[in-house]
Coordinates of C-alpha atoms in Angstrom, one line a residue:
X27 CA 12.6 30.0 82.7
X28 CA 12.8 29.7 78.9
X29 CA 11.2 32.8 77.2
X30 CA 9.1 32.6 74.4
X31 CA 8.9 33.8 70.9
X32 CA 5.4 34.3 69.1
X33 CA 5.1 35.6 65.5
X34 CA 3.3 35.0 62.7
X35 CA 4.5 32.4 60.0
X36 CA 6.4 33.9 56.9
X37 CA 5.1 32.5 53.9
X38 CA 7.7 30.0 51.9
X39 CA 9.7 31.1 49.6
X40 CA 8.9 27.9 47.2
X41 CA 5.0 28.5 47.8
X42 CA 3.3 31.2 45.8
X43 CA -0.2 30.8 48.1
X44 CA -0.6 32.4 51.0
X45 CA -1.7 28.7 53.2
X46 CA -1.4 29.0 56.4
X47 CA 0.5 32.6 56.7
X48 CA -2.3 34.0 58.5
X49 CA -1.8 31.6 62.2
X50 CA 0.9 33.1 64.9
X51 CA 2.9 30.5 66.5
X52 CA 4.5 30.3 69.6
X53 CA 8.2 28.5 70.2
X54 CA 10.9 29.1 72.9
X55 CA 14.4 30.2 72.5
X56 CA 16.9 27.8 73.1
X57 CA 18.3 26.9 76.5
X58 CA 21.5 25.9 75.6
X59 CA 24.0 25.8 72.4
X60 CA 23.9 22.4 70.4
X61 CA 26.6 20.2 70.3
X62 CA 28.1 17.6 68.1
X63 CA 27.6 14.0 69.0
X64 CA 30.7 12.4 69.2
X65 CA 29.3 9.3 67.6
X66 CA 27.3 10.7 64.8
X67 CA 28.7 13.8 64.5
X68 CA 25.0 15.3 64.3
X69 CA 24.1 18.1 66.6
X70 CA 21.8 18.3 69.1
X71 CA 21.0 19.7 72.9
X72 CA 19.2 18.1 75.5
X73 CA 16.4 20.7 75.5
X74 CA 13.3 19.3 74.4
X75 CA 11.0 22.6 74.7
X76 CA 13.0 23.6 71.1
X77 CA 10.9 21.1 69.4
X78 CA 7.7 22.5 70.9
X79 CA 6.0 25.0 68.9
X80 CA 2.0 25.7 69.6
X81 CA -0.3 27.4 67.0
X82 CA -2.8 29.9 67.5
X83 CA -5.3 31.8 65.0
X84 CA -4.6 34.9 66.9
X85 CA -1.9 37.0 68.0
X86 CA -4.3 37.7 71.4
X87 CA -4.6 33.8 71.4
X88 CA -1.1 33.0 71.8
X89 CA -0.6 36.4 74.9
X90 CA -3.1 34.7 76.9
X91 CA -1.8 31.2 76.6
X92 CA 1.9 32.5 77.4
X93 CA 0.2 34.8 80.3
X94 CA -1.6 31.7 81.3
X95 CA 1.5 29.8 81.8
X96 CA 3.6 31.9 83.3
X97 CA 6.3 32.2 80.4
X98 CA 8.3 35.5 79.6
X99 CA 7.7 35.8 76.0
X100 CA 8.3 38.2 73.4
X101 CA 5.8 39.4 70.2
X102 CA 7.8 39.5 66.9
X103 CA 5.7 41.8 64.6
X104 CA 5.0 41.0 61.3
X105 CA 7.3 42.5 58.6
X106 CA 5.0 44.8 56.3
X107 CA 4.6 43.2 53.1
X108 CA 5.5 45.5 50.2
X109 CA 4.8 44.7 46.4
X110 CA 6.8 45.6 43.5
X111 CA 4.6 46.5 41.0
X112 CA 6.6 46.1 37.7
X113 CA 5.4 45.9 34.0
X114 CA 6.6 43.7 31.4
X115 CA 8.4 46.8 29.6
X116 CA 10.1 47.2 32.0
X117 CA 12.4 44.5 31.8
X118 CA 13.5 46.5 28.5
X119 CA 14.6 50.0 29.7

């Protein structure tokens, strides 16, 4: 059985909004490594669950779906977010 992974969506690092950063989404691991196609040269698995990923507005949303199913999954906590409060002087010290 594939275990899952649910966490809440970092915001990009291109995007100065905060759109969409407050969902939790819920993905499984992968099965097995990727390999190259011979022909292409591209890699890929034959594990189609690693393109699923679910969204959910709450943390509690995505437990009960998981407990629901039956899947083993784990709760990645969201990183504290910490601002660096700097003045414009201080790029002169």
């Amino acid at each position: 059985m594939q275990k899952a992974r649910i966490y809440q969506r970092p915001k990009n690092a291109m995007q100065s909004g905060k759109f969409r950063t407050d969902r939790w989404q819920l993905d499984f691991e992968p099965a097995e490594p990727k390999q190259a196609d011979p022909l292409t040269g591209w890699a890929g698995s034959g594990d189609t669950r690693e393109q699923l990923r679910l969204g959910f507005p709450t943390c509690e949303a995505a437990i009960a779906y998981a407990e629901r199913e039956g899947l083993p999954y784990t709760v990645i906590p969201t990183p504290t977010k910490t601002l660096k409060l700097q003045s414009y002087a201080d790029n002169f010290r």
